[in-house]
Short mmCIF file of C-alpha atoms and ligand atoms in Angstrom, two decimals:
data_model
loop_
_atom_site.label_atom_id
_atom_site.label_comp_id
_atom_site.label_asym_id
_atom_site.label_seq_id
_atom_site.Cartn_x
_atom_site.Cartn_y
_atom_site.Cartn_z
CA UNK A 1 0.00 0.00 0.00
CA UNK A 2 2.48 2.71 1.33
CA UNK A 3 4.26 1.88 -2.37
CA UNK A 4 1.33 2.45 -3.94
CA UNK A 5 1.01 5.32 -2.40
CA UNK A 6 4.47 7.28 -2.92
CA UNK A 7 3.86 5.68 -6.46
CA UNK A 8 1.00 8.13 -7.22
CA UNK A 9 2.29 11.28 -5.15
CA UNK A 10 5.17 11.36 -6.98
CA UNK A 11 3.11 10.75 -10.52
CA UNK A 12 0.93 13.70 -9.56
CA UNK A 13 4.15 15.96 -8.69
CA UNK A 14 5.66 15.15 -11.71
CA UNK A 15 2.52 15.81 -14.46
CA UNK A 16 2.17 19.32 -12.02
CA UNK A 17 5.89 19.69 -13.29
CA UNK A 18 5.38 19.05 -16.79
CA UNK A 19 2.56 21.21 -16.67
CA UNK A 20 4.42 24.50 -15.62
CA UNK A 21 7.03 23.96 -17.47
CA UNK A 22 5.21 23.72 -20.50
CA UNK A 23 3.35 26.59 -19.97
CA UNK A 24 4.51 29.42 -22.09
CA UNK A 25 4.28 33.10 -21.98
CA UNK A 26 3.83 34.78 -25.54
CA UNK A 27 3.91 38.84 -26.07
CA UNK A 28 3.23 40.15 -29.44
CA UNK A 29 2.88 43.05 -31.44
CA UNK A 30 1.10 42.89 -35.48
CA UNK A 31 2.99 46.07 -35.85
CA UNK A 32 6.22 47.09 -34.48
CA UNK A 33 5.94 50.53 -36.31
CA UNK A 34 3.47 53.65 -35.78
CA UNK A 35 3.58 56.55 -37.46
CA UNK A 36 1.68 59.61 -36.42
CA UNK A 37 1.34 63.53 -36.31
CA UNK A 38 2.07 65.73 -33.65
CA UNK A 39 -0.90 65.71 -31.34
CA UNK A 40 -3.09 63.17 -32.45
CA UNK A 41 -4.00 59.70 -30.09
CA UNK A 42 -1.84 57.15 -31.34
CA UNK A 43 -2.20 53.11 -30.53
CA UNK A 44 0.69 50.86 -29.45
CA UNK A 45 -0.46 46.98 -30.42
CA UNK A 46 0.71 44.34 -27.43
CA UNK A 47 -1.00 41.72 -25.95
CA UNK A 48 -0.08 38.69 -24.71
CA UNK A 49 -1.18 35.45 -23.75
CA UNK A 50 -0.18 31.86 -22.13
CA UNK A 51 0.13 28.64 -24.43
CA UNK A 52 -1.35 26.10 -23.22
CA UNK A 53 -4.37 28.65 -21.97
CA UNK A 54 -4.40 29.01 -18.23
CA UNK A 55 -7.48 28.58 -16.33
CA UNK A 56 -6.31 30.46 -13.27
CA UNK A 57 -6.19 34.45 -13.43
CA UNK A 58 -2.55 34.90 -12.90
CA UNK A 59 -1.17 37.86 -11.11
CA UNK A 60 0.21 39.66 -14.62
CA UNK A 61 2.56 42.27 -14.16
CA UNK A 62 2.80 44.44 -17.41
CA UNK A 63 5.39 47.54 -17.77
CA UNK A 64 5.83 49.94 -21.04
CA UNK A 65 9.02 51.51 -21.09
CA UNK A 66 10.08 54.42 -23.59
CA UNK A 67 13.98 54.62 -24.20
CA UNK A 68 15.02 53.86 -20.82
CA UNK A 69 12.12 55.62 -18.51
CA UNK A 70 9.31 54.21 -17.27
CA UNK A 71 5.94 55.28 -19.25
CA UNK A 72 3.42 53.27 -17.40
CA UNK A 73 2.98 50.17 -15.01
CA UNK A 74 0.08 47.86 -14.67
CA UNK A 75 -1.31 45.25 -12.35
CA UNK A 76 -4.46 44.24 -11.90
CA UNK A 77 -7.09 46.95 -12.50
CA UNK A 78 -4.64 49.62 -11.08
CA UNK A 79 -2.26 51.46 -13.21
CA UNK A 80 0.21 54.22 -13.07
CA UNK A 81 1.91 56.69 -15.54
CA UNK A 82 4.93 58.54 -14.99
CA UNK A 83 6.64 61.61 -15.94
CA UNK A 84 5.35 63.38 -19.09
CA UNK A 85 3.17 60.71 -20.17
CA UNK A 86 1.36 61.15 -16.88
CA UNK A 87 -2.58 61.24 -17.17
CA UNK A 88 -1.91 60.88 -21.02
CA UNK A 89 -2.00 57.19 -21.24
CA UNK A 90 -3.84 54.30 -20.59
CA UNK A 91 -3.99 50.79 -21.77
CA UNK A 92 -6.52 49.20 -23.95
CA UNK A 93 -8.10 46.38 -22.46
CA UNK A 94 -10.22 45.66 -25.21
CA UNK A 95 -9.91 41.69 -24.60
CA UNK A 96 -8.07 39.75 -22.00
CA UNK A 97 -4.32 39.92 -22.84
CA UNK A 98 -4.67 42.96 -24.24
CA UNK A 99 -1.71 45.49 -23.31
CA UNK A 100 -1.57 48.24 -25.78
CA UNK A 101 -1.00 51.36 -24.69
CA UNK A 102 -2.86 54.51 -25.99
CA UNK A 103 -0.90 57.97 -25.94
CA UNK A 104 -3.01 60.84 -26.32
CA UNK A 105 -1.55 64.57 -27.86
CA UNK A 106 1.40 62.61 -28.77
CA UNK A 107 4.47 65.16 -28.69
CA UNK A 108 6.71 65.26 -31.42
CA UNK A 109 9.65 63.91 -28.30
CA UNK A 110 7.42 61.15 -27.77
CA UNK A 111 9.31 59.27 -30.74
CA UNK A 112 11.44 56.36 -30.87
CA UNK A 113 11.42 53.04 -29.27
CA UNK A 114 8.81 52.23 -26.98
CA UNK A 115 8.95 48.19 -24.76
CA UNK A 116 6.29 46.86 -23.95
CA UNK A 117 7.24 43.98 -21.22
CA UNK A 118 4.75 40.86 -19.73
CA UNK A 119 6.21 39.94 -16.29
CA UNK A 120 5.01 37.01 -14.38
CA UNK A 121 6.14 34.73 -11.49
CA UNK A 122 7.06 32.33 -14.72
CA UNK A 123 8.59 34.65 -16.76
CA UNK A 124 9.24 38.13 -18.36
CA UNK A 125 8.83 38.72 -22.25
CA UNK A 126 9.00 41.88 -23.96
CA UNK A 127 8.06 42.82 -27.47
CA UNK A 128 10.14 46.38 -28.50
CA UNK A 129 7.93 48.78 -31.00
CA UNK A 130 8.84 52.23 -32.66
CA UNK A 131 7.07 55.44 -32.65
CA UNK A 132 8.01 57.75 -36.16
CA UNK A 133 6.99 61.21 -36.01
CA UNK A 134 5.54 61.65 -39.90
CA UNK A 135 2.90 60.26 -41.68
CA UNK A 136 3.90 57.46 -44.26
CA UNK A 137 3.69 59.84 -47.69
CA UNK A 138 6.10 62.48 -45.84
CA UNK A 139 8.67 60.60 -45.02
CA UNK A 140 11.73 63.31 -44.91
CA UNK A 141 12.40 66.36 -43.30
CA UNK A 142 12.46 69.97 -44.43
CA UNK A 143 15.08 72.53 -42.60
CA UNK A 144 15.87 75.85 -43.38
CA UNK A 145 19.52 76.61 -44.51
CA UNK A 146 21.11 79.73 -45.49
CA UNK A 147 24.76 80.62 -46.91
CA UNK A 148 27.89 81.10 -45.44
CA UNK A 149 27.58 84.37 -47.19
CA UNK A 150 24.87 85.19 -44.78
CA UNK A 151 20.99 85.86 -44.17
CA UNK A 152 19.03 85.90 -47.81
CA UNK A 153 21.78 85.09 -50.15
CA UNK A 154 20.59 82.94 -52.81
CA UNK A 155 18.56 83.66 -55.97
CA UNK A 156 16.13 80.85 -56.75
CA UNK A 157 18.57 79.08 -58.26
CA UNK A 158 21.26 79.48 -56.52
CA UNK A 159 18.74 77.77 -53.39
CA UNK A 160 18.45 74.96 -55.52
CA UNK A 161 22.03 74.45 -55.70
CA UNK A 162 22.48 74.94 -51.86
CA UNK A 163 20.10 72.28 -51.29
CA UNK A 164 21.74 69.71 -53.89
CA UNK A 165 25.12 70.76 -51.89
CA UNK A 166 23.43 69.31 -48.70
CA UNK A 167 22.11 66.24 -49.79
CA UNK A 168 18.64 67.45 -50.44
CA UNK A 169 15.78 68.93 -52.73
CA UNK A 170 14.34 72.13 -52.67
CA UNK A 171 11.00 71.64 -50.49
CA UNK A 172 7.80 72.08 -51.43
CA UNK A 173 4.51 73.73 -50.39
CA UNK A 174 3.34 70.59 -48.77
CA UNK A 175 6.54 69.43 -47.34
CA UNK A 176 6.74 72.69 -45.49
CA UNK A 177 3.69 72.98 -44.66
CA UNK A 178 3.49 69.03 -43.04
CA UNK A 179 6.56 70.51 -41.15
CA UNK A 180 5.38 73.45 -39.73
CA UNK A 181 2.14 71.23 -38.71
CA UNK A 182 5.20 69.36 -36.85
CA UNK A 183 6.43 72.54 -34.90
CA UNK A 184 8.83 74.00 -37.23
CA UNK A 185 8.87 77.83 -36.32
CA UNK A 186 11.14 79.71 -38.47
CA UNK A 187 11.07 83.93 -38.58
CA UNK A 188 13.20 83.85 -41.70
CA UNK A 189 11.55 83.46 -45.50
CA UNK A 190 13.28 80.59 -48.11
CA UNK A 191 12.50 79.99 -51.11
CA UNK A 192 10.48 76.66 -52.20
CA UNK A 193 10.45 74.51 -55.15
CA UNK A 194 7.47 76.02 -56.70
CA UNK A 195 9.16 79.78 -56.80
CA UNK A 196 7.55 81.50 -53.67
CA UNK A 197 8.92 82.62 -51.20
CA UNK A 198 7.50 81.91 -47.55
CA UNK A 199 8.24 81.18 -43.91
CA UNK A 200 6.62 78.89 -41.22
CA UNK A 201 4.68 80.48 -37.39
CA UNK A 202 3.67 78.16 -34.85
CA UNK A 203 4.00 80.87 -32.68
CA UNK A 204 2.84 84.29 -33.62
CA UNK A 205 5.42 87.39 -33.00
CA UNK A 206 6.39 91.05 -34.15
CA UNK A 207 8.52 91.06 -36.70
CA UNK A 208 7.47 87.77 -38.15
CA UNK A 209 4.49 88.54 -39.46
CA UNK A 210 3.10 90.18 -36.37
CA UNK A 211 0.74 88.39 -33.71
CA UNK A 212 -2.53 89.40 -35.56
CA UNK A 213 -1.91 86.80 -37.98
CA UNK A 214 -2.85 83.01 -36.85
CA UNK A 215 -0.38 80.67 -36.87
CA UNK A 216 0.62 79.19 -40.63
CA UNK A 217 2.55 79.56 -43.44
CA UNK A 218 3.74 83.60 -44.36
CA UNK A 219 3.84 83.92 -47.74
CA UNK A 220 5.43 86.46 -50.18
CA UNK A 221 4.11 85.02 -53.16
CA UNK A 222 6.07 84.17 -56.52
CA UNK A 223 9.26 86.21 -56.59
CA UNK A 224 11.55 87.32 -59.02
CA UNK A 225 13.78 84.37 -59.35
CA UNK A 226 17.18 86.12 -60.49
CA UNK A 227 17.23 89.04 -58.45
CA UNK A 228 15.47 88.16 -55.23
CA UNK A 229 17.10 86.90 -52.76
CA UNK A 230 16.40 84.68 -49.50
CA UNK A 231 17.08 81.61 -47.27
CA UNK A 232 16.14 78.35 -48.90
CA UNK A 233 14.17 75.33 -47.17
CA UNK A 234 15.49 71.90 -48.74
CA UNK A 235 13.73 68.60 -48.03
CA UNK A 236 15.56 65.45 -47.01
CA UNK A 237 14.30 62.14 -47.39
CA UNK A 238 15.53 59.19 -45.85
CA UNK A 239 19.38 58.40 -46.47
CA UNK A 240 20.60 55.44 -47.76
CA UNK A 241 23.72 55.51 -44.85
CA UNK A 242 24.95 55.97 -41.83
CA UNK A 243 25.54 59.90 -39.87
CA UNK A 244 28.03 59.41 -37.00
CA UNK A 245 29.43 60.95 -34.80
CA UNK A 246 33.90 60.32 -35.21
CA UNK A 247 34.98 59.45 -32.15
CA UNK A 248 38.64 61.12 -31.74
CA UNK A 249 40.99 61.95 -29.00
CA UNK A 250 41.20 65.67 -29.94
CA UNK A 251 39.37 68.11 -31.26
CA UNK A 252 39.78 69.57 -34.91
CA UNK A 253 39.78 72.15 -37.04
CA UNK A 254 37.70 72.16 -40.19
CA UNK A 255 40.55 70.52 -42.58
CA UNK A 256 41.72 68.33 -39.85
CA UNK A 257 37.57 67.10 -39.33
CA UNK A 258 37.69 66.77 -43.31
CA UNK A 259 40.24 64.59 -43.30
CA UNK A 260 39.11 62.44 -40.08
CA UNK A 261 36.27 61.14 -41.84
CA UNK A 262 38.32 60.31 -45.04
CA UNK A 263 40.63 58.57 -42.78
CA UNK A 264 37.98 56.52 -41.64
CA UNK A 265 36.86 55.78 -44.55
CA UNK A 266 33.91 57.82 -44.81
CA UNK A 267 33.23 61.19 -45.38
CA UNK A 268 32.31 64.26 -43.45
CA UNK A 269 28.35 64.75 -43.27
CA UNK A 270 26.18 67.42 -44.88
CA UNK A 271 23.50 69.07 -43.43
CA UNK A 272 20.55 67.20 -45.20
CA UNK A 273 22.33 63.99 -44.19
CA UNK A 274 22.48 65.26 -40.13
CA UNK A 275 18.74 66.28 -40.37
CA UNK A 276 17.23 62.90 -41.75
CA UNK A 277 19.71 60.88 -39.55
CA UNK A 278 18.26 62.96 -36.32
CA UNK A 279 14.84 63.02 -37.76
CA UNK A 280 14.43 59.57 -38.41
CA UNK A 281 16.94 57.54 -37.37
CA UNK A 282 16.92 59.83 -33.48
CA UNK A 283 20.61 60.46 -33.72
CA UNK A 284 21.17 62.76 -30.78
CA UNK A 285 24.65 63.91 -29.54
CA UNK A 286 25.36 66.55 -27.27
CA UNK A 287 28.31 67.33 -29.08
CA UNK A 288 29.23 70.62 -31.68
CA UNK A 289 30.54 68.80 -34.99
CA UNK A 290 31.76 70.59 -38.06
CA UNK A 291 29.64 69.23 -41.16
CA UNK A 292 30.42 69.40 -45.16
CA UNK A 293 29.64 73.03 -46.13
CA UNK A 294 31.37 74.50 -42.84
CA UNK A 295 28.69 75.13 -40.62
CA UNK A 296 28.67 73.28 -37.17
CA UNK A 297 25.83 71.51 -35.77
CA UNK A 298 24.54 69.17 -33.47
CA UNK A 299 21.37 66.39 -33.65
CA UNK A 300 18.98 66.75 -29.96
CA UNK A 301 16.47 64.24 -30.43
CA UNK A 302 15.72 63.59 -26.94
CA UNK A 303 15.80 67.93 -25.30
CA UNK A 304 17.54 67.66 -22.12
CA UNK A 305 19.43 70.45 -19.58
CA UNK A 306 22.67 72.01 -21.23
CA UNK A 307 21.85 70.93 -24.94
CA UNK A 308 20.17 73.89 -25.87
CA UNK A 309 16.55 75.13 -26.17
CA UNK A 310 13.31 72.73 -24.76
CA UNK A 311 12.30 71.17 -28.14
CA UNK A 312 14.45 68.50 -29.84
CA UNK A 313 16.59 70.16 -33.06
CA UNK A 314 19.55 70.20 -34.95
CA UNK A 315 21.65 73.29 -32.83
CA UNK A 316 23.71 75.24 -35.22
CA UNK A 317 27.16 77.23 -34.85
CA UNK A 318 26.57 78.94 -37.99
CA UNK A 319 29.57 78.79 -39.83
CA UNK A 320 32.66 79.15 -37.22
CA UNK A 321 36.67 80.29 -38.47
CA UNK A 322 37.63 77.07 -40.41
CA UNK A 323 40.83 77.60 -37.29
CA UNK A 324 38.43 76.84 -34.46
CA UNK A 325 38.03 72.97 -33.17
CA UNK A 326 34.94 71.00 -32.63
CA UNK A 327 34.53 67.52 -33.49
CA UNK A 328 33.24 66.00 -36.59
CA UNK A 329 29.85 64.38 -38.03
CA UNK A 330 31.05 61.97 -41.21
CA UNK A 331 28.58 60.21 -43.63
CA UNK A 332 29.26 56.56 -44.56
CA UNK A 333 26.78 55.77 -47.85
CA UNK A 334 25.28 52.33 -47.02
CA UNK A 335 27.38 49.27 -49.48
CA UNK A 336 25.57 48.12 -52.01
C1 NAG B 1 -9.32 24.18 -17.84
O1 NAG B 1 -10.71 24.03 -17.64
C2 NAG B 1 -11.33 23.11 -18.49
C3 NAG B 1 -12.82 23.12 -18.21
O2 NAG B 1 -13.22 24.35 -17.74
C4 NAG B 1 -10.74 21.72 -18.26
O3 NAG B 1 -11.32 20.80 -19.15
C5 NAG B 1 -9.24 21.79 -18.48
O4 NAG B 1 -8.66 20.53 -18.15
C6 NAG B 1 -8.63 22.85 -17.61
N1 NAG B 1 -7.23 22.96 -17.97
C7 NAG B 1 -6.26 23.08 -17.08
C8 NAG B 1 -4.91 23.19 -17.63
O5 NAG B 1 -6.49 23.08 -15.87
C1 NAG B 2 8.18 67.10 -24.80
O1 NAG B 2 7.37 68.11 -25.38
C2 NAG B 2 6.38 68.64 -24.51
C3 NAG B 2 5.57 69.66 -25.29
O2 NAG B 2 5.65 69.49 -26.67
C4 NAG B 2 7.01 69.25 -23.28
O3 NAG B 2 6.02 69.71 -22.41
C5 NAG B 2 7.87 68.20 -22.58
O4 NAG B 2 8.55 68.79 -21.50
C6 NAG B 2 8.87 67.61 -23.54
N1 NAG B 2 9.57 66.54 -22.89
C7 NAG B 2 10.87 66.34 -23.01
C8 NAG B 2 11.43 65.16 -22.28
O5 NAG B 2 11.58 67.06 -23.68
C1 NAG B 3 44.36 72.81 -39.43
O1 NAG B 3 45.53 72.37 -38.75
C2 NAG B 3 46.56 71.91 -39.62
C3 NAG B 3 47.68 71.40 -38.75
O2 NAG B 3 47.26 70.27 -38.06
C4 NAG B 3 47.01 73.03 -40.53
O3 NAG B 3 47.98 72.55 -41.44
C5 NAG B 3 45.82 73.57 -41.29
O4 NAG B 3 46.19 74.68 -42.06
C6 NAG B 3 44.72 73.96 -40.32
N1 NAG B 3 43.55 74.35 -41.09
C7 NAG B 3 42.88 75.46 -40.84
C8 NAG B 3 41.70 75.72 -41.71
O5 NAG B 3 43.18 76.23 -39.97
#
């Protein structure tokens, strides 16, 4: 009897063993990327679930995670958000399992990659998914440039050119305008591909256009394309390499940077290249680099204290004494 007994006990611990360990925790996303415009409610897919199904309600521990802060915790029917995504979140819920989390007035800093992690007494999985600031048709980025000369130097042509010189395209009405619906604020006019000449308010101010006028596009109309002269605002779309930042023991002036990147077998960035790599890739350095056409610059995609102003940007030197040292952004086109 007391065999029989031990036999069973130990049969019954064992299937209980197989059983746990069989049990398997799946998270999963349908789409790892979301694209979306500034201020609209945007959707983060995750849910997860247990293979075999569980009969038990298991205590379900679920934590999204943006870069490397916490965004929002979740256990049970309580839930917490934290820091700037505080009372802007909440998850879905639309079906048991289901984690996704919903932002609301999405920021244009609320890019990159967001985590969304499943943690349970049997184990922790995580499924990583990407925020992109523009909308799938627009995918670039527009930035004003002017010339080393200084403010309102180039004819329409001569815009053109400066926007070939940096990688990019002259921008046009919609491009602009898709940009300035994305915060770009800019008190100086360019010219755009279609001739006119205009500039983009978010916020309305003397001396651009006076605070009368609602935010939008200022426009001077078609002007005279020889001898009128302005800023330019070139388009970037995505590159097909890699912006980096040269790591280097000392700093250096501009033919020294010139050379760096050569030396490393690449070559030293231009400024369309540094916009699309900060706009959609999120390259973000605190550092002052010198770039192609002598300006110096530096890719904030993430603001922070001591990297200039609030929003995230691309901070610019202007164009320093080719003498002075900074470090160096270089270009490496992608091997095909
Ligand atoms: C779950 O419950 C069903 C009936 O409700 C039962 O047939 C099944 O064996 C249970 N599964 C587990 C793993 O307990
Ligand atoms: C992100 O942008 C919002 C407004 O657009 C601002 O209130 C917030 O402080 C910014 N957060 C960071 C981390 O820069
Ligand atoms: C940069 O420094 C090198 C010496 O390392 C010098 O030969 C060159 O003229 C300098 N370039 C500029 C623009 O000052």
């Amino acid at each position: 009897m007391n065999t029989g007994f031990y036999l069973h006990s130990s049969l019954v611990f064992l299937l209980f063993l197989v059983y746990f360990n069989g049990v398997r925790l799946h998270v999963e996303s349908p789409q790892l990327s979301v694209s979306a415009t500034r201020g609209s409610t945007v959707t983060l897919p995750c849910h997860y679930r247990y293979e075999p199904e569980l009969n038990t309600t298991r205590r379900t521990r679920v934590k999204w995670s943006w870069l490397e802060t916490e965004v929002m915790v979740a256990m049970g029917n309580r839930q917490r958000s934290y820091g700037s995504f505080r009372g802007r979140v909440r998850l879905r819920r639309s079906a048991p399992g289901d984690m996704s989390l919903v932002i609301n007035e999405l920021h244009l800093n609320d890019t990159g990659r967001y985590r969304c992690e499943v943690i349970d007494g049997l184990e922790d999985e995580s499924v990583t998914l990407s925020v992109s600031p523009l909308s799938p048709p627009c995918t670039g980025v527009v930035f004003p440039y002017f010339s080393q000369k200084g403010r309102y130097h180039f004819n329409f042509l001569g815009a053109q050119q400066a926007c070939e010189e940096q990688d990019a395209t002259l921008a046009t009405f919609e491009q602009l305008f898709t940009a300035w619906e994305e915060g770009l604020d800019w008190c100086n006019a360019g010219w755009l591909a279609d001739g006119t000449v205009q500039y983009p308010i978010v916020v309305p101010r003397e001396g651009c256009g006076g605070v009368d006028l609602a935010p939008g596009l200022r426009s001077y109309g078609q002007r005279h394309r020889l001898f009128h002269r302005y800023d330019a605002f070139c388009f970037s779309a995505a590159v097909k390499g890699t912006v980096y930042f040269l790591e280097h023991p000392s700093k250096l002036n501009f033919t020294e940077a010139v050379q760096a990147c050569a030396d490393s077998g690449a070559q030293i960035a231009k400024v369309g290249q540094l916009y699309a790599a900060w706009r959609l890739m999120g390259l973000d350095r605190c550092d002052a680099g010198w770039l192609a056409d002598g300006s110096v610059r530096y890719p904030i995609a993430k603001a922070r204290a001591n990297c200039g102003p609030s929003e995230p940007g691309v901070r610019s030197f202007g164009f320093p004494p080719q003498h002075q040292k900074f470090s160096v952004y270089c270009y490496q086109a992608t091997l095909v």
